């Protein structure tokens, strides 16, 4: 769902696979994790290198620091690199997305053509994710309230003119829709095929301008396209006069935010309690606003994270 970039050679060397010091279960013992969860007081938090992940990593670090852990943050913008590092204990905690990570682990375990296990239902998605994660020595903490799903936006004037608040409204309208999205939208079930099947939306063409890119939003703003594929935490919709349409029939998978930890180093109740505090306050709207402060206002993720946690009573004022 998000673009990834190559990591530096130095970072690749730092996270090179190791054998003698691996803390995850040996392959022959996968599926039978019996050792008690670990509670290292020195934790490395991984970020996937985009704004939202950076913000979450900073919040994790602050909450863990408040709970008595020392932390450092490392940015690894490629899941193919940071997930094995998480298994080996070179990274201890990362923010992830429930359905996306479940399907990624499923493909890693069962092949690229494996039937997806992520779904719009959070409970079944979390069950599948934990089943796949546990044999790899990973603990999936509870999901929070915030969700970063694929979403669809139209111009606010267009929505007002045609009385559109949801994707069902758009389907009932019978309006022809040219959709700005990525190339894969033509085939992906959550995109053009799903919009047609689930909502009856008349997708006349897919304009290949990418997911939530400036060019895609400008195409809708100018009237060239009628709708754009973006995400629920997109921070710049207002800048382009766009509004999200509700996914009222739950076409999209349950990509709720979940911390994933290396069990042998950070699977303790202390880590769970510290990070669980974020689940009580952080909403999808909150996350979109925080993204905006970094992306549009050019504030540092560390400063935005600290101010937010203080405003919610999770950190003391200096």
PDB file of N, CA and C in Angstrom, residues 97-103 116-130 143-144 147 149 247-258:
ATOM      1  N   UNK A  97       0.374  -2.929  10.349  1.00  0.00           N
ATOM      2  CA  UNK A  97      -1.026  -2.822   9.930  1.00  0.00           C
ATOM      3  C   UNK A  97      -1.583  -4.235   9.840  1.00  0.00           C
ATOM      4  N   UNK A  98      -2.650  -4.509  10.587  1.00  0.00           N
ATOM      5  CA  UNK A  98      -3.085  -5.876  10.852  1.00  0.00           C
ATOM      6  C   UNK A  98      -3.274  -6.707   9.594  1.00  0.00           C
ATOM      7  N   UNK A  99      -4.137  -6.274   8.677  1.00  0.00           N
ATOM      8  CA  UNK A  99      -4.440  -7.095   7.503  1.00  0.00           C
ATOM      9  C   UNK A  99      -3.250  -7.193   6.559  1.00  0.00           C
ATOM     10  N   UNK A 100      -2.569  -6.075   6.342  1.00  0.00           N
ATOM     11  CA  UNK A 100      -1.418  -6.076   5.443  1.00  0.00           C
ATOM     12  C   UNK A 100      -0.319  -7.002   5.955  1.00  0.00           C
ATOM     13  N   UNK A 101      -0.037  -6.927   7.254  1.00  0.00           N
ATOM     14  CA  UNK A 101       1.028  -7.759   7.802  1.00  0.00           C
ATOM     15  C   UNK A 101       0.616  -9.231   7.845  1.00  0.00           C
ATOM     16  N   UNK A 102      -0.653  -9.498   8.121  1.00  0.00           N
ATOM     17  CA  UNK A 102      -1.136 -10.882   8.101  1.00  0.00           C
ATOM     18  C   UNK A 102      -0.965 -11.486   6.717  1.00  0.00           C
ATOM     19  N   UNK A 103      -1.340 -10.739   5.689  1.00  0.00           N
ATOM     20  CA  UNK A 103      -1.196 -11.261   4.328  1.00  0.00           C
ATOM     21  C   UNK A 103       0.267 -11.390   3.928  1.00  0.00           C
ATOM     22  N   UNK A 116      -5.508 -14.919   0.619  1.00  0.00           N
ATOM     23  CA  UNK A 116      -5.325 -13.902   1.656  1.00  0.00           C
ATOM     24  C   UNK A 116      -6.060 -14.263   2.941  1.00  0.00           C
ATOM     25  N   UNK A 117      -5.467 -13.911   4.072  1.00  0.00           N
ATOM     26  CA  UNK A 117      -6.100 -14.152   5.362  1.00  0.00           C
ATOM     27  C   UNK A 117      -6.593 -12.852   5.999  1.00  0.00           C
ATOM     28  N   UNK A 118      -6.133 -11.711   5.510  1.00  0.00           N
ATOM     29  CA  UNK A 118      -6.654 -10.432   5.958  1.00  0.00           C
ATOM     30  C   UNK A 118      -8.048 -10.234   5.412  1.00  0.00           C
ATOM     31  N   UNK A 119      -8.897  -9.588   6.202  1.00  0.00           N
ATOM     32  CA  UNK A 119     -10.276  -9.363   5.785  1.00  0.00           C
ATOM     33  C   UNK A 119     -10.788  -8.083   6.420  1.00  0.00           C
ATOM     34  N   UNK A 120     -12.010  -7.650   6.068  1.00  0.00           N
ATOM     35  CA  UNK A 120     -12.575  -6.475   6.734  1.00  0.00           C
ATOM     36  C   UNK A 120     -12.899  -6.701   8.207  1.00  0.00           C
ATOM     37  N   UNK A 121     -12.938  -7.958   8.645  1.00  0.00           N
ATOM     38  CA  UNK A 121     -13.272  -8.275  10.027  1.00  0.00           C
ATOM     39  C   UNK A 121     -12.002  -8.268  10.883  1.00  0.00           C
ATOM     40  N   UNK A 122     -11.950  -7.387  11.867  1.00  0.00           N
ATOM     41  CA  UNK A 122     -10.735  -7.239  12.672  1.00  0.00           C
ATOM     42  C   UNK A 122     -10.441  -8.492  13.491  1.00  0.00           C
ATOM     43  N   UNK A 123     -11.459  -9.089  14.084  1.00  0.00           N
ATOM     44  CA  UNK A 123     -11.229 -10.244  14.949  1.00  0.00           C
ATOM     45  C   UNK A 123     -10.613 -11.406  14.182  1.00  0.00           C
ATOM     46  N   UNK A 124     -11.163 -11.720  13.015  1.00  0.00           N
ATOM     47  CA  UNK A 124     -10.630 -12.839  12.238  1.00  0.00           C
ATOM     48  C   UNK A 124      -9.252 -12.516  11.674  1.00  0.00           C
ATOM     49  N   UNK A 125      -9.045 -11.251  11.332  1.00  0.00           N
ATOM     50  CA  UNK A 125      -7.731 -10.832  10.836  1.00  0.00           C
ATOM     51  C   UNK A 125      -6.673 -10.961  11.923  1.00  0.00           C
ATOM     52  N   UNK A 126      -7.002 -10.520  13.141  1.00  0.00           N
ATOM     53  CA  UNK A 126      -6.043 -10.608  14.247  1.00  0.00           C
ATOM     54  C   UNK A 126      -5.762 -12.062  14.612  1.00  0.00           C
ATOM     55  N   UNK A 127      -6.770 -12.901  14.552  1.00  0.00           N
ATOM     56  CA  UNK A 127      -6.560 -14.317  14.846  1.00  0.00           C
ATOM     57  C   UNK A 127      -5.584 -14.934  13.848  1.00  0.00           C
ATOM     58  N   UNK A 128      -5.796 -14.632  12.568  1.00  0.00           N
ATOM     59  CA  UNK A 128      -4.903 -15.156  11.533  1.00  0.00           C
ATOM     60  C   UNK A 128      -3.494 -14.598  11.694  1.00  0.00           C
ATOM     61  N   UNK A 129      -3.387 -13.308  11.997  1.00  0.00           N
ATOM     62  CA  UNK A 129      -2.078 -12.670  12.162  1.00  0.00           C
ATOM     63  C   UNK A 129      -1.317 -13.294  13.325  1.00  0.00           C
ATOM     64  N   UNK A 130      -1.972 -13.479  14.454  1.00  0.00           N
ATOM     65  CA  UNK A 130      -1.288 -14.048  15.609  1.00  0.00           C
ATOM     66  C   UNK A 130      -0.887 -15.502  15.371  1.00  0.00           C
ATOM     67  N   UNK A 143      -4.795  -4.392  18.815  1.00  0.00           N
ATOM     68  CA  UNK A 143      -5.000  -3.306  17.851  1.00  0.00           C
ATOM     69  C   UNK A 143      -5.617  -2.102  18.551  1.00  0.00           C
ATOM     70  N   UNK A 144      -5.272  -0.924  18.042  1.00  0.00           N
ATOM     71  CA  UNK A 144      -5.851   0.296  18.581  1.00  0.00           C
ATOM     72  C   UNK A 144      -7.099   0.714  17.835  1.00  0.00           C
ATOM     73  N   UNK A 147      -7.062   3.284  12.190  1.00  0.00           N
ATOM     74  CA  UNK A 147      -6.969   2.376  11.051  1.00  0.00           C
ATOM     75  C   UNK A 147      -6.510   3.165   9.833  1.00  0.00           C
ATOM     76  N   UNK A 149      -6.600   2.512   6.208  1.00  0.00           N
ATOM     77  CA  UNK A 149      -7.087   1.690   5.106  1.00  0.00           C
ATOM     78  C   UNK A 149      -7.047   2.459   3.798  1.00  0.00           C
ATOM     79  N   UNK A 247     -16.774   3.965   3.536  1.00  0.00           N
ATOM     80  CA  UNK A 247     -16.801   2.586   3.038  1.00  0.00           C
ATOM     81  C   UNK A 247     -17.857   1.833   3.854  1.00  0.00           C
ATOM     82  N   UNK A 248     -19.126   2.139   3.617  1.00  0.00           N
ATOM     83  CA  UNK A 248     -20.199   1.680   4.489  1.00  0.00           C
ATOM     84  C   UNK A 248     -20.517   0.193   4.354  1.00  0.00           C
ATOM     85  N   UNK A 249     -20.018  -0.466   3.324  1.00  0.00           N
ATOM     86  CA  UNK A 249     -20.214  -1.913   3.180  1.00  0.00           C
ATOM     87  C   UNK A 249     -18.918  -2.690   3.441  1.00  0.00           C
ATOM     88  N   UNK A 250     -17.922  -1.998   3.950  1.00  0.00           N
ATOM     89  CA  UNK A 250     -16.672  -2.619   4.418  1.00  0.00           C
ATOM     90  C   UNK A 250     -15.972  -3.419   3.315  1.00  0.00           C
ATOM     91  N   UNK A 251     -15.661  -2.733   2.251  1.00  0.00           N
ATOM     92  CA  UNK A 251     -14.885  -3.337   1.171  1.00  0.00           C
ATOM     93  C   UNK A 251     -13.422  -3.524   1.579  1.00  0.00           C
ATOM     94  N   UNK A 252     -12.907  -2.587   2.362  1.00  0.00           N
ATOM     95  CA  UNK A 252     -11.482  -2.592   2.675  1.00  0.00           C
ATOM     96  C   UNK A 252     -11.158  -3.489   3.861  1.00  0.00           C
ATOM     97  N   UNK A 253      -9.939  -4.017   3.859  1.00  0.00           N
ATOM     98  CA  UNK A 253      -9.489  -4.877   4.941  1.00  0.00           C
ATOM     99  C   UNK A 253      -9.199  -4.094   6.221  1.00  0.00           C
ATOM    100  N   UNK A 254      -9.138  -4.828   7.325  1.00  0.00           N
ATOM    101  CA  UNK A 254      -8.986  -4.234   8.657  1.00  0.00           C
ATOM    102  C   UNK A 254      -7.525  -3.899   8.931  1.00  0.00           C
ATOM    103  N   UNK A 255      -7.035  -2.821   8.340  1.00  0.00           N
ATOM    104  CA  UNK A 255      -5.649  -2.418   8.546  1.00  0.00           C
ATOM    105  C   UNK A 255      -5.527  -1.498   9.754  1.00  0.00           C
ATOM    106  N   UNK A 256      -5.923  -2.037  10.903  1.00  0.00           N
ATOM    107  CA  UNK A 256      -5.766  -1.322  12.164  1.00  0.00           C
ATOM    108  C   UNK A 256      -4.296  -1.353  12.581  1.00  0.00           C
ATOM    109  N   UNK A 257      -3.886  -0.315  13.288  1.00  0.00           N
ATOM    110  CA  UNK A 257      -2.511  -0.242  13.755  1.00  0.00           C
ATOM    111  C   UNK A 257      -2.280  -1.235  14.886  1.00  0.00           C
ATOM    112  N   UNK A 258      -1.207  -2.011  14.766  1.00  0.00           N
ATOM    113  CA  UNK A 258      -0.854  -2.976  15.808  1.00  0.00           C
ATOM    114  C   UNK A 258       0.657  -2.947  16.042  1.00  0.00           C
TER     115      UNK A 258
END
